[in-house]
PDB file of C-alpha atoms and ligand atoms in Angstrom:
ATOM      1  CA  MET A  13       0.000   0.000   0.000  1.00 70.00           C
ATOM      2  CA  ALA A  14       1.508   3.340  -1.049  1.00 86.00           C
ATOM      3  CA  TYR A  15       0.874   6.198   1.363  1.00 96.00           C
ATOM      4  CA  GLN A  16       1.467   9.901   0.796  1.00 96.00           C
ATOM      5  CA  ASN A  17       2.231  11.059   4.320  1.00 98.00           C
ATOM      6  CA  ILE A  18       3.603   8.079   6.184  1.00 98.00           C
ATOM      7  CA  LEU A  19       6.155   5.320   5.600  1.00 98.00           C
ATOM      8  CA  VAL A  20       5.131   1.864   6.704  1.00 98.00           C
ATOM      9  CA  GLU A  21       7.376  -1.146   7.190  1.00 98.00           C
ATOM     10  CA  THR A  22       7.747  -4.211   9.351  1.00 98.00           C
ATOM     11  CA  ARG A  23      10.833  -5.181  11.322  1.00 97.00           C
ATOM     12  CA  GLY A  24      10.392  -8.793  12.379  1.00 98.00           C
ATOM     13  CA  HIS A  25       7.252  -8.878  14.506  1.00 98.00           C
ATOM     14  CA  VAL A  26       7.165  -5.087  14.883  1.00 98.00           C
ATOM     15  CA  GLY A  27       5.210  -2.644  12.731  1.00 98.00           C
ATOM     16  CA  LEU A  28       6.886   0.708  12.096  1.00 98.00           C
ATOM     17  CA  VAL A  29       5.058   3.848  10.977  1.00 98.00           C
ATOM     18  CA  THR A  30       7.124   6.950  10.209  1.00 98.00           C
ATOM     19  CA  LEU A  31       5.174  10.195   9.934  1.00 98.00           C
ATOM     20  CA  HIS A  32       6.501  11.798   6.774  1.00 98.00           C
ATOM     21  CA  ARG A  33       5.431  15.322   5.849  1.00 98.00           C
ATOM     22  CA  PRO A  34       8.856  16.947   6.201  1.00 97.00           C
ATOM     23  CA  GLN A  35       7.773  20.196   4.547  1.00 97.00           C
ATOM     24  CA  ALA A  36       5.228  20.783   7.347  1.00 98.00           C
ATOM     25  CA  LEU A  37       7.081  19.307  10.333  1.00 98.00           C
ATOM     26  CA  ASN A  38       4.734  16.316  10.109  1.00 98.00           C
ATOM     27  CA  ALA A  39       1.633  18.440  10.760  1.00 98.00           C
ATOM     28  CA  LEU A  40      -1.210  15.960  11.010  1.00 98.00           C
ATOM     29  CA  ASN A  41      -3.763  16.535   8.281  1.00 97.00           C
ATOM     30  CA  GLU A  42      -6.868  14.460   7.645  1.00 95.00           C
ATOM     31  CA  THR A  43      -5.169  12.383   4.953  1.00 96.00           C
ATOM     32  CA  LEU A  44      -2.270  11.530   7.247  1.00 97.00           C
ATOM     33  CA  ILE A  45      -4.574  10.506  10.105  1.00 97.00           C
ATOM     34  CA  GLY A  46      -6.589   8.346   7.671  1.00 96.00           C
ATOM     35  CA  GLU A  47      -3.391   6.687   6.464  1.00 98.00           C
ATOM     36  CA  LEU A  48      -2.167   6.152  10.004  1.00 98.00           C
ATOM     37  CA  ASN A  49      -5.481   4.520  10.932  1.00 97.00           C
ATOM     38  CA  GLU A  50      -5.252   2.260   7.915  1.00 97.00           C
ATOM     39  CA  ALA A  51      -1.672   1.231   8.704  1.00 98.00           C
ATOM     40  CA  LEU A  52      -2.529   0.544  12.350  1.00 98.00           C
ATOM     41  CA  ALA A  53      -5.587  -1.471  11.325  1.00 97.00           C
ATOM     42  CA  GLY A  54      -3.334  -3.527   9.032  1.00 98.00           C
ATOM     43  CA  PHE A  55      -0.965  -4.281  11.924  1.00 98.00           C
ATOM     44  CA  GLU A  56      -3.881  -5.036  14.262  1.00 97.00           C
ATOM     45  CA  SER A  57      -5.186  -7.689  11.913  1.00 97.00           C
ATOM     46  CA  ASN A  58      -1.764  -9.135  11.069  1.00 98.00           C
ATOM     47  CA  PRO A  59      -1.075 -12.038  13.459  1.00 97.00           C
ATOM     48  CA  GLN A  60       2.668 -11.708  12.783  1.00 97.00           C
ATOM     49  CA  ILE A  61       2.774  -8.237  14.354  1.00 98.00           C
ATOM     50  CA  GLY A  62       2.844  -7.924  18.133  1.00 98.00           C
ATOM     51  CA  CYS A  63       3.666  -4.242  18.637  1.00 98.00           C
ATOM     52  CA  THR A  64       3.918  -1.039  16.618  1.00 98.00           C
ATOM     53  CA  VAL A  65       6.261   1.952  16.801  1.00 98.00           C
ATOM     54  CA  ILE A  66       5.163   5.375  15.575  1.00 98.00           C
ATOM     55  CA  THR A  67       7.960   7.840  14.957  1.00 98.00           C
ATOM     56  CA  GLY A  68       8.621  11.081  13.086  1.00 98.00           C
ATOM     57  CA  SER A  69      11.805  12.813  11.954  1.00 98.00           C
ATOM     58  CA  GLU A  70      14.710  14.028  14.055  1.00 97.00           C
ATOM     59  CA  LYS A  71      13.306  17.595  13.851  1.00 98.00           C
ATOM     60  CA  ALA A  72       9.679  16.772  14.583  1.00 98.00           C
ATOM     61  CA  PHE A  73       7.541  13.909  15.751  1.00 98.00           C
ATOM     62  CA  ALA A  74       4.628  16.152  14.732  1.00 98.00           C
ATOM     63  CA  ALA A  75       4.083  19.903  15.155  1.00 98.00           C
ATOM     64  CA  GLY A  76       0.354  19.437  15.725  1.00 98.00           C
ATOM     65  CA  ALA A  77      -2.750  19.123  13.640  1.00 97.00           C
ATOM     66  CA  ASP A  78      -2.499  20.948  10.326  1.00 97.00           C
ATOM     67  CA  VAL A  79      -3.369  24.541  11.171  1.00 98.00           C
ATOM     68  CA  LYS A  80      -3.628  25.441   7.482  1.00 97.00           C
ATOM     69  CA  GLU A  81      -6.276  22.760   7.006  1.00 95.00           C
ATOM     70  CA  MET A  82      -8.213  23.852  10.105  1.00 94.00           C
ATOM     71  CA  ALA A  83      -7.982  27.619   9.819  1.00 95.00           C
ATOM     72  CA  GLY A  84     -10.916  28.301   7.491  1.00 93.00           C
ATOM     73  CA  LYS A  85     -13.346  25.615   8.710  1.00 92.00           C
ATOM     74  CA  SER A  86     -16.802  26.627   9.866  1.00 93.00           C
ATOM     75  CA  TYR A  87     -18.531  24.957  12.772  1.00 93.00           C
ATOM     76  CA  ILE A  88     -21.331  23.483  10.695  1.00 94.00           C
ATOM     77  CA  GLU A  89     -18.968  22.198   7.995  1.00 90.00           C
ATOM     78  CA  SER A  90     -16.782  20.522  10.632  1.00 90.00           C
ATOM     79  CA  TYR A  91     -19.750  19.088  12.495  1.00 91.00           C
ATOM     80  CA  LEU A  92     -21.564  17.703   9.465  1.00 93.00           C
ATOM     81  CA  GLY A  93     -18.345  16.539   7.809  1.00 87.00           C
ATOM     82  CA  ARG A  94     -17.165  14.788  11.005  1.00 88.00           C
ATOM     83  CA  PHE A  95     -13.919  16.789  10.743  1.00 88.00           C
ATOM     84  CA  LEU A  96     -11.182  15.219  12.923  1.00 87.00           C
ATOM     85  CA  ASP A  97     -13.334  12.197  13.841  1.00 89.00           C
ATOM     86  CA  GLY A  98     -10.610   9.767  12.744  1.00 92.00           C
ATOM     87  CA  TRP A  99      -8.326  10.760  15.613  1.00 94.00           C
ATOM     88  CA  THR A 100     -10.026   8.626  18.254  1.00 88.00           C
ATOM     89  CA  ARG A 101      -9.382   5.350  16.425  1.00 88.00           C
ATOM     90  CA  ILE A 102      -5.688   5.467  17.308  1.00 91.00           C
ATOM     91  CA  SER A 103      -6.458   5.073  20.998  1.00 94.00           C
ATOM     92  CA  GLU A 104      -8.631   2.050  20.261  1.00 95.00           C
ATOM     93  CA  THR A 105      -5.792  -0.209  19.122  1.00 97.00           C
ATOM     94  CA  ARG A 106      -5.568  -3.409  21.163  1.00 97.00           C
ATOM     95  CA  LYS A 107      -1.950  -4.254  20.398  1.00 98.00           C
ATOM     96  CA  PRO A 108       0.632  -1.985  22.048  1.00 98.00           C
ATOM     97  CA  VAL A 109       1.895   1.115  20.266  1.00 98.00           C
ATOM     98  CA  ILE A 110       5.093   2.927  21.286  1.00 98.00           C
ATOM     99  CA  ALA A 111       5.763   6.554  20.332  1.00 98.00           C
ATOM    100  CA  ALA A 112       9.416   7.300  19.510  1.00 98.00           C
ATOM    101  CA  VAL A 113       9.664  11.074  19.774  1.00 98.00           C
ATOM    102  CA  SER A 114      12.409  13.421  18.643  1.00 98.00           C
ATOM    103  CA  GLY A 115      12.140  17.198  18.178  1.00 98.00           C
ATOM    104  CA  PHE A 116       8.789  18.984  18.226  1.00 98.00           C
ATOM    105  CA  CYS A 117       5.878  17.066  19.705  1.00 98.00           C
ATOM    106  CA  LEU A 118       3.194  19.708  19.847  1.00 98.00           C
ATOM    107  CA  GLY A 119      -0.570  19.996  20.040  1.00 98.00           C
ATOM    108  CA  GLY A 120      -2.176  17.110  18.201  1.00 98.00           C
ATOM    109  CA  GLY A 121       1.314  15.564  17.922  1.00 98.00           C
ATOM    110  CA  LEU A 122       1.513  15.297  21.700  1.00 98.00           C
ATOM    111  CA  GLU A 123      -2.097  14.113  21.832  1.00 98.00           C
ATOM    112  CA  LEU A 124      -1.204  11.379  19.353  1.00 98.00           C
ATOM    113  CA  ALA A 125       1.870  10.420  21.407  1.00 98.00           C
ATOM    114  CA  MET A 126      -0.271  10.268  24.549  1.00 98.00           C
ATOM    115  CA  MET A 127      -2.700   7.899  22.776  1.00 97.00           C
ATOM    116  CA  CYS A 128       0.232   5.496  22.391  1.00 98.00           C
ATOM    117  CA  ASP A 129       1.028   3.165  25.282  1.00 98.00           C
ATOM    118  CA  PHE A 130       4.281   4.819  26.191  1.00 98.00           C
ATOM    119  CA  ILE A 131       6.667   7.429  24.896  1.00 98.00           C
ATOM    120  CA  ILE A 132      10.394   6.993  24.390  1.00 98.00           C
ATOM    121  CA  ALA A 133      11.948  10.393  23.721  1.00 98.00           C
ATOM    122  CA  SER A 134      15.271  11.629  22.471  1.00 98.00           C
ATOM    123  CA  ASP A 135      16.937  14.362  24.509  1.00 98.00           C
ATOM    124  CA  THR A 136      16.006  16.839  21.753  1.00 98.00           C
ATOM    125  CA  ALA A 137      12.258  16.298  22.218  1.00 98.00           C
ATOM    126  CA  ARG A 138      10.085  19.331  23.012  1.00 98.00           C
ATOM    127  CA  PHE A 139       6.520  18.908  24.216  1.00 98.00           C
ATOM    128  CA  ALA A 140       3.700  21.451  24.321  1.00 98.00           C
ATOM    129  CA  LEU A 141      -0.012  21.944  23.919  1.00 98.00           C
ATOM    130  CA  PRO A 142       0.185  25.404  22.304  1.00 98.00           C
ATOM    131  CA  GLU A 143      -3.434  25.496  21.088  1.00 98.00           C
ATOM    132  CA  ILE A 144      -4.198  28.438  23.397  1.00 98.00           C
ATOM    133  CA  THR A 145      -1.881  30.596  21.262  1.00 98.00           C
ATOM    134  CA  LEU A 146      -4.141  29.872  18.258  1.00 98.00           C
ATOM    135  CA  GLY A 147      -7.354  30.834  20.014  1.00 97.00           C
ATOM    136  CA  ILE A 148      -8.452  27.242  20.674  1.00 97.00           C
ATOM    137  CA  MET A 149      -7.808  24.562  23.285  1.00 98.00           C
ATOM    138  CA  PRO A 150      -6.622  20.965  22.844  1.00 98.00           C
ATOM    139  CA  GLY A 151      -9.320  18.840  21.212  1.00 96.00           C
ATOM    140  CA  ALA A 152      -7.940  15.321  20.791  1.00 96.00           C
ATOM    141  CA  GLY A 153      -7.920  14.320  24.436  1.00 96.00           C
ATOM    142  CA  GLY A 154      -5.106  16.633  25.596  1.00 98.00           C
ATOM    143  CA  THR A 155      -7.075  18.302  28.388  1.00 98.00           C
ATOM    144  CA  GLN A 156      -8.009  14.856  29.730  1.00 96.00           C
ATOM    145  CA  ARG A 157      -4.874  12.791  29.159  1.00 97.00           C
ATOM    146  CA  LEU A 158      -2.190  15.331  30.107  1.00 98.00           C
ATOM    147  CA  PRO A 159      -3.438  15.818  33.720  1.00 97.00           C
ATOM    148  CA  ARG A 160      -3.588  12.032  34.084  1.00 96.00           C
ATOM    149  CA  PHE A 161       0.065  11.799  33.042  1.00 96.00           C
ATOM    150  CA  ILE A 162       1.555  14.785  34.850  1.00 97.00           C
ATOM    151  CA  GLY A 163      -1.044  16.025  37.355  1.00 97.00           C
ATOM    152  CA  LYS A 164      -3.328  19.051  37.306  1.00 98.00           C
ATOM    153  CA  ALA A 165      -0.832  21.789  38.250  1.00 98.00           C
ATOM    154  CA  LYS A 166       1.650  21.082  35.471  1.00 98.00           C
ATOM    155  CA  ALA A 167      -1.084  20.306  32.941  1.00 98.00           C
ATOM    156  CA  MET A 168      -2.728  23.668  33.673  1.00 98.00           C
ATOM    157  CA  ASP A 169       0.666  25.370  33.389  1.00 98.00           C
ATOM    158  CA  LEU A 170       1.272  23.826  29.953  1.00 98.00           C
ATOM    159  CA  ILE A 171      -2.263  24.190  28.576  1.00 98.00           C
ATOM    160  CA  LEU A 172      -2.846  27.755  29.796  1.00 98.00           C
ATOM    161  CA  THR A 173       0.591  29.158  28.914  1.00 98.00           C
ATOM    162  CA  GLY A 174       1.259  27.018  25.834  1.00 98.00           C
ATOM    163  CA  ARG A 175       4.928  26.755  26.869  1.00 98.00           C
ATOM    164  CA  MET A 176       7.303  24.042  25.750  1.00 98.00           C
ATOM    165  CA  MET A 177       8.692  21.404  28.074  1.00 98.00           C
ATOM    166  CA  ASP A 178      12.013  19.680  27.377  1.00 98.00           C
ATOM    167  CA  ALA A 179      12.640  15.934  27.534  1.00 98.00           C
ATOM    168  CA  THR A 180      14.165  16.026  31.024  1.00 98.00           C
ATOM    169  CA  GLU A 181      11.142  17.815  32.482  1.00 98.00           C
ATOM    170  CA  ALA A 182       8.823  15.487  30.560  1.00 98.00           C
ATOM    171  CA  GLU A 183      10.516  12.407  31.988  1.00 98.00           C
ATOM    172  CA  ARG A 184      10.623  13.873  35.495  1.00 98.00           C
ATOM    173  CA  CYS A 185       6.887  14.490  35.499  1.00 97.00           C
ATOM    174  CA  GLY A 186       5.910  11.127  34.057  1.00 97.00           C
ATOM    175  CA  LEU A 187       4.998  11.958  30.469  1.00 98.00           C
ATOM    176  CA  VAL A 188       7.957  10.098  29.024  1.00 98.00           C
ATOM    177  CA  ALA A 189       9.086   6.581  29.916  1.00 98.00           C
ATOM    178  CA  ARG A 190      12.737   6.834  28.825  1.00 98.00           C
ATOM    179  CA  ILE A 191      15.119   9.407  27.348  1.00 98.00           C
ATOM    180  CA  VAL A 192      17.785   8.327  24.881  1.00 98.00           C
ATOM    181  CA  THR A 193      20.016  10.055  22.332  1.00 98.00           C
ATOM    182  CA  PRO A 194      18.562  10.995  18.930  1.00 97.00           C
ATOM    183  CA  GLU A 195      20.942   8.492  17.294  1.00 97.00           C
ATOM    184  CA  THR A 196      19.673   5.570  19.365  1.00 98.00           C
ATOM    185  CA  LEU A 197      15.982   6.558  19.540  1.00 98.00           C
ATOM    186  CA  LEU A 198      14.653   4.294  16.810  1.00 98.00           C
ATOM    187  CA  ASP A 199      16.774   1.315  17.843  1.00 98.00           C
ATOM    188  CA  GLU A 200      15.680   1.671  21.476  1.00 98.00           C
ATOM    189  CA  ALA A 201      12.017   1.911  20.485  1.00 98.00           C
ATOM    190  CA  LEU A 202      12.272  -1.004  18.056  1.00 98.00           C
ATOM    191  CA  SER A 203      14.048  -3.147  20.598  1.00 98.00           C
ATOM    192  CA  ALA A 204      11.430  -2.352  23.285  1.00 98.00           C
ATOM    193  CA  ALA A 205       8.732  -3.188  20.722  1.00 98.00           C
ATOM    194  CA  ALA A 206      10.495  -6.432  19.739  1.00 98.00           C
ATOM    195  CA  LYS A 207      10.574  -7.428  23.406  1.00 98.00           C
ATOM    196  CA  VAL A 208       6.826  -6.745  23.762  1.00 98.00           C
ATOM    197  CA  ALA A 209       6.188  -8.666  20.527  1.00 98.00           C
ATOM    198  CA  SER A 210       8.156 -11.661  21.809  1.00 98.00           C
ATOM    199  CA  TYR A 211       5.576 -12.334  24.513  1.00 98.00           C
ATOM    200  CA  SER A 212       2.156 -13.933  24.184  1.00 98.00           C
ATOM    201  CA  GLN A 213       0.005 -11.577  22.103  1.00 98.00           C
ATOM    202  CA  PRO A 214      -3.294 -12.150  23.917  1.00 97.00           C
ATOM    203  CA  ILE A 215      -1.608 -11.768  27.309  1.00 98.00           C
ATOM    204  CA  VAL A 216       0.100  -8.534  26.226  1.00 98.00           C
ATOM    205  CA  MET A 217      -3.223  -7.218  24.917  1.00 98.00           C
ATOM    206  CA  MET A 218      -4.969  -8.071  28.181  1.00 98.00           C
ATOM    207  CA  ALA A 219      -2.203  -6.383  30.184  1.00 98.00           C
ATOM    208  CA  LYS A 220      -2.580  -3.235  28.049  1.00 98.00           C
ATOM    209  CA  GLU A 221      -6.342  -3.248  28.456  1.00 97.00           C
ATOM    210  CA  THR A 222      -6.021  -3.689  32.208  1.00 98.00           C
ATOM    211  CA  VAL A 223      -3.497  -0.880  32.715  1.00 97.00           C
ATOM    212  CA  ASN A 224      -5.747   1.399  30.646  1.00 96.00           C
ATOM    213  CA  ARG A 225      -8.603   0.550  32.996  1.00 95.00           C
ATOM    214  CA  ALA A 226      -6.646   2.267  35.762  1.00 94.00           C
ATOM    215  CA  GLN A 227      -7.219   5.580  33.967  1.00 88.00           C
ATOM    216  CA  GLU A 228     -10.945   5.124  33.697  1.00 91.00           C
ATOM    217  CA  THR A 229     -12.268   3.471  36.826  1.00 94.00           C
ATOM    218  CA  SER A 230     -11.978   3.283  40.614  1.00 95.00           C
ATOM    219  CA  LEU A 231      -9.206   1.285  42.288  1.00 96.00           C
ATOM    220  CA  SER A 232     -11.563  -1.452  43.490  1.00 97.00           C
ATOM    221  CA  GLU A 233     -13.271  -1.816  40.080  1.00 97.00           C
ATOM    222  CA  GLY A 234      -9.879  -1.827  38.348  1.00 97.00           C
ATOM    223  CA  ALA A 235      -8.514  -4.466  40.718  1.00 97.00           C
ATOM    224  CA  ARG A 236     -11.636  -6.594  40.146  1.00 97.00           C
ATOM    225  CA  PHE A 237     -11.173  -6.270  36.365  1.00 97.00           C
ATOM    226  CA  GLU A 238      -7.517  -7.247  36.777  1.00 97.00           C
ATOM    227  CA  ARG A 239      -8.443 -10.309  38.858  1.00 97.00           C
ATOM    228  CA  ARG A 240     -10.956 -11.512  36.237  1.00 97.00           C
ATOM    229  CA  LEU A 241      -8.490 -11.197  33.353  1.00 97.00           C
ATOM    230  CA  PHE A 242      -5.641 -12.586  35.444  1.00 97.00           C
ATOM    231  CA  LEU A 243      -7.595 -15.759  36.233  1.00 97.00           C
ATOM    232  CA  SER A 244      -8.703 -16.093  32.599  1.00 97.00           C
ATOM    233  CA  MET A 245      -5.030 -16.282  31.604  1.00 98.00           C
ATOM    234  CA  PHE A 246      -4.901 -19.744  33.174  1.00 98.00           C
ATOM    235  CA  ALA A 247      -7.157 -20.897  30.328  1.00 97.00           C
ATOM    236  CA  THR A 248      -4.401 -20.103  27.791  1.00 98.00           C
ATOM    237  CA  GLU A 249      -1.709 -22.439  26.504  1.00 98.00           C
ATOM    238  CA  ASP A 250       0.759 -19.571  26.774  1.00 98.00           C
ATOM    239  CA  GLN A 251       0.431 -19.388  30.575  1.00 98.00           C
ATOM    240  CA  LYS A 252       1.162 -23.130  30.766  1.00 98.00           C
ATOM    241  CA  GLU A 253       4.116 -22.774  28.379  1.00 98.00           C
ATOM    242  CA  GLY A 254       5.519 -19.656  30.109  1.00 98.00           C
ATOM    243  CA  MET A 255       5.574 -21.241  33.546  1.00 98.00           C
ATOM    244  CA  LYS A 256       6.703 -24.668  32.302  1.00 98.00           C
ATOM    245  CA  ALA A 257       9.607 -23.042  30.417  1.00 98.00           C
ATOM    246  CA  PHE A 258      10.667 -21.185  33.569  1.00 98.00           C
ATOM    247  CA  ILE A 259      10.714 -24.394  35.583  1.00 98.00           C
ATOM    248  CA  GLU A 260      12.588 -26.250  32.819  1.00 98.00           C
ATOM    249  CA  LYS A 261      15.084 -23.347  32.548  1.00 98.00           C
ATOM    250  CA  ARG A 262      14.447 -22.710  28.845  1.00 98.00           C
ATOM    251  CA  LYS A 263      12.985 -19.923  26.682  1.00 97.00           C
ATOM    252  CA  PRO A 264       9.208 -20.136  26.309  1.00 98.00           C
ATOM    253  CA  GLU A 265       7.654 -20.624  22.902  1.00 97.00           C
ATOM    254  CA  PHE A 266       4.443 -18.688  22.939  1.00 98.00           C
ATOM    255  CA  LEU A 267       1.772 -19.670  20.428  1.00 97.00           C
ATOM    256  CA  ASN A 268      -0.605 -16.761  21.027  1.00 96.00           C
ATOM    257  CA  ARG A 269      -3.350 -18.991  22.314  1.00 96.00           C
TER     258      ARG A 269
HETATM  259  N1  DAK B 307       0.225  23.061  10.804  1.00 63.51           N
HETATM  260  C1  DAK B 307       0.539  23.401   9.538  1.00 63.51           C
HETATM  261  N2  DAK B 307       1.787  23.724   9.147  1.00 63.51           N
HETATM  262  C2  DAK B 307       2.760  23.713  10.079  1.00 63.51           C
HETATM  263  C3  DAK B 307       2.497  23.371  11.424  1.00 63.51           C
HETATM  264  C4  DAK B 307       1.160  23.026  11.774  1.00 63.51           C
HETATM  265  N3  DAK B 307       0.819  22.627  13.014  1.00 63.51           N
HETATM  266  N4  DAK B 307       3.653  23.465  12.113  1.00 63.51           N
HETATM  267  C5  DAK B 307       4.591  23.826  11.230  1.00 63.51           C
HETATM  268  N5  DAK B 307       4.064  23.978   9.996  1.00 63.51           N
HETATM  269  C6  DAK B 307       4.730  24.384   8.771  1.00 63.51           C
HETATM  270  C7  DAK B 307       5.055  25.876   8.794  1.00 63.51           C
HETATM  271  O1  DAK B 307       3.917  26.622   8.411  1.00 63.51           O
HETATM  272  C8  DAK B 307       6.161  25.925   7.784  1.00 63.51           C
HETATM  273  O2  DAK B 307       5.606  25.867   6.493  1.00 63.51           O
HETATM  274  P1  DAK B 307       6.071  26.918   5.338  1.00 63.51           P
HETATM  275  O3  DAK B 307       5.890  28.259   5.915  1.00 63.51           O
HETATM  276  O4  DAK B 307       7.505  26.548   5.104  1.00 63.51           O
HETATM  277  O5  DAK B 307       5.174  26.586   4.187  1.00 63.51           O
HETATM  278  C9  DAK B 307       6.916  24.620   8.010  1.00 63.51           C
HETATM  279  O6  DAK B 307       5.995  23.756   8.682  1.00 63.51           O
HETATM  280  C10 DAK B 307       8.136  24.787   8.902  1.00 63.51           C
HETATM  281  O7  DAK B 307       7.726  25.432  10.082  1.00 63.51           O
HETATM  282  P2  DAK B 307       8.420  26.747  10.657  1.00 63.51           P
HETATM  283  O8  DAK B 307       9.040  27.545   9.553  1.00 63.51           O
HETATM  284  O9  DAK B 307       7.457  27.429  11.532  1.00 63.51           O
HETATM  285  O10 DAK B 307       9.608  26.087  11.503  1.00 63.51           O
HETATM  286  P3  DAK B 307      10.312  26.657  12.808  1.00 63.51           P
HETATM  287  O11 DAK B 307      11.438  25.722  13.088  1.00 63.51           O
HETATM  288  O12 DAK B 307      10.615  28.114  12.664  1.00 63.51           O
HETATM  289  O13 DAK B 307       9.226  26.544  13.973  1.00 63.51           O
HETATM  290  C11 DAK B 307       7.538  25.383  15.270  1.00 63.51           C
HETATM  291  C12 DAK B 307       8.814  25.280  14.392  1.00 63.51           C
HETATM  292  C13 DAK B 307       7.071  23.941  15.555  1.00 63.51           C
HETATM  293  C14 DAK B 307       7.864  26.061  16.589  1.00 63.51           C
HETATM  294  C15 DAK B 307       6.441  26.184  14.511  1.00 63.51           C
HETATM  295  O14 DAK B 307       6.319  25.643  13.212  1.00 63.51           O
HETATM  296  C16 DAK B 307       5.103  26.125  15.184  1.00 63.51           C
HETATM  297  O15 DAK B 307       4.866  26.830  16.177  1.00 63.51           O
HETATM  298  N6  DAK B 307       4.194  25.341  14.619  1.00 63.51           N
HETATM  299  C17 DAK B 307       2.791  25.289  15.060  1.00 63.51           C
HETATM  300  C18 DAK B 307       2.666  24.532  16.349  1.00 63.51           C
HETATM  301  C19 DAK B 307       1.219  24.519  16.838  1.00 63.51           C
HETATM  302  O16 DAK B 307       0.631  25.571  17.123  1.00 63.51           O
HETATM  303  N7  DAK B 307       0.672  23.341  16.973  1.00 63.51           N
HETATM  304  C20 DAK B 307      -0.683  23.139  17.456  1.00 63.51           C
HETATM  305  C21 DAK B 307      -1.633  23.118  16.295  1.00 63.51           C
HETATM  306  S1  DAK B 307      -3.320  22.967  16.810  1.00 63.51           S
HETATM  307  C22 DAK B 307      -8.749  17.382  17.324  1.00 63.51           C
HETATM  308  C23 DAK B 307      -7.590  16.788  16.914  1.00 63.51           C
HETATM  309  C24 DAK B 307      -6.397  17.496  16.928  1.00 63.51           C
HETATM  310  C25 DAK B 307      -6.373  18.826  17.331  1.00 63.51           C
HETATM  311  C26 DAK B 307      -7.558  19.413  17.776  1.00 63.51           C
HETATM  312  C27 DAK B 307      -8.765  18.711  17.741  1.00 63.51           C
HETATM  313  N8  DAK B 307      -9.984  16.639  17.344  1.00 63.51           N
HETATM  314  C28 DAK B 307      -9.921  15.187  17.204  1.00 63.51           C
HETATM  315  C29 DAK B 307     -11.219  17.277  17.581  1.00 63.51           C
HETATM  316  C30 DAK B 307      -5.097  19.489  17.340  1.00 63.51           C
HETATM  317  C31 DAK B 307      -4.888  20.800  17.227  1.00 63.51           C
HETATM  318  C32 DAK B 307      -3.513  21.284  17.064  1.00 63.51           C
HETATM  319  O17 DAK B 307      -2.533  20.567  17.065  1.00 63.51           O
END
């Protein structure tokens, strides 16, 4: 499948999507989001793929939604045309997705990164939700996800001032899982993804679903959900294989069932 705004490849059991609109710092237009959804759907339905990495260029993961595409829209045109509806599908993926971020990660770019399961950043990464400077506020989950990552005080600071945060601050406050050098960013992300993909796919998917529950429910409901899925894992061959392999001091061979 030939895409205009992204590059798609597989590396072993890992899917790799590179955002590729260099002339616009990977600004996320409707076509790009549609292509990204299509690529992710392809990886979701491919049993060979266990994890996906989304990355951008060294200068920009993505500088936000495409302001030039948004600028002239009317309310009624956007509402009737379901403008920007495609964005939510990214957060509905069941297999894990890792964001590998270098350079600018702004607005919708940061919202996209936060829809991934975790962010690995290079030390050049810069994060912001600068929508306020454009006379709007974040609209792809930023006002909801950012406080869950970094707490209300810092989220308010970023959303109301529009300021940029560097990688060190982003890691310190819990937005970013790891910081690496720009040269090693892709390798680190691909090797983390390969590790995830080496485990039992259904178990990984259940673990992802369960951690995401923590964001959406009370502690007791979340723990109950965890218990149910945990016990259901004993109905899989992979649980038997994983534990048997440990006892026999060998590498497990997971069959994804
Ligand atoms: N949109 C369109 N074009 C962009 C862009 C963007 N977000 N960011 C950069 N570009 C373009 C620039 O216009 C420029 O194009 P030409 O002038 O060469 O044609 C080219 O990329 C290079 O950018 P600069 O010349 O500005 O490069 P600099 O290094 O000087 O500055 C910068 C880099 C990242 C600081 C600057 O480009 C910048 O401030 N960019 C805009 C950042 C921004 O405001 N981002 C937030 C956009 S609003 C929703 C979903 C998503 C959203 C909302 C709702 N729903 C699902 C409802 C998201 C909204 C947003 O992200």
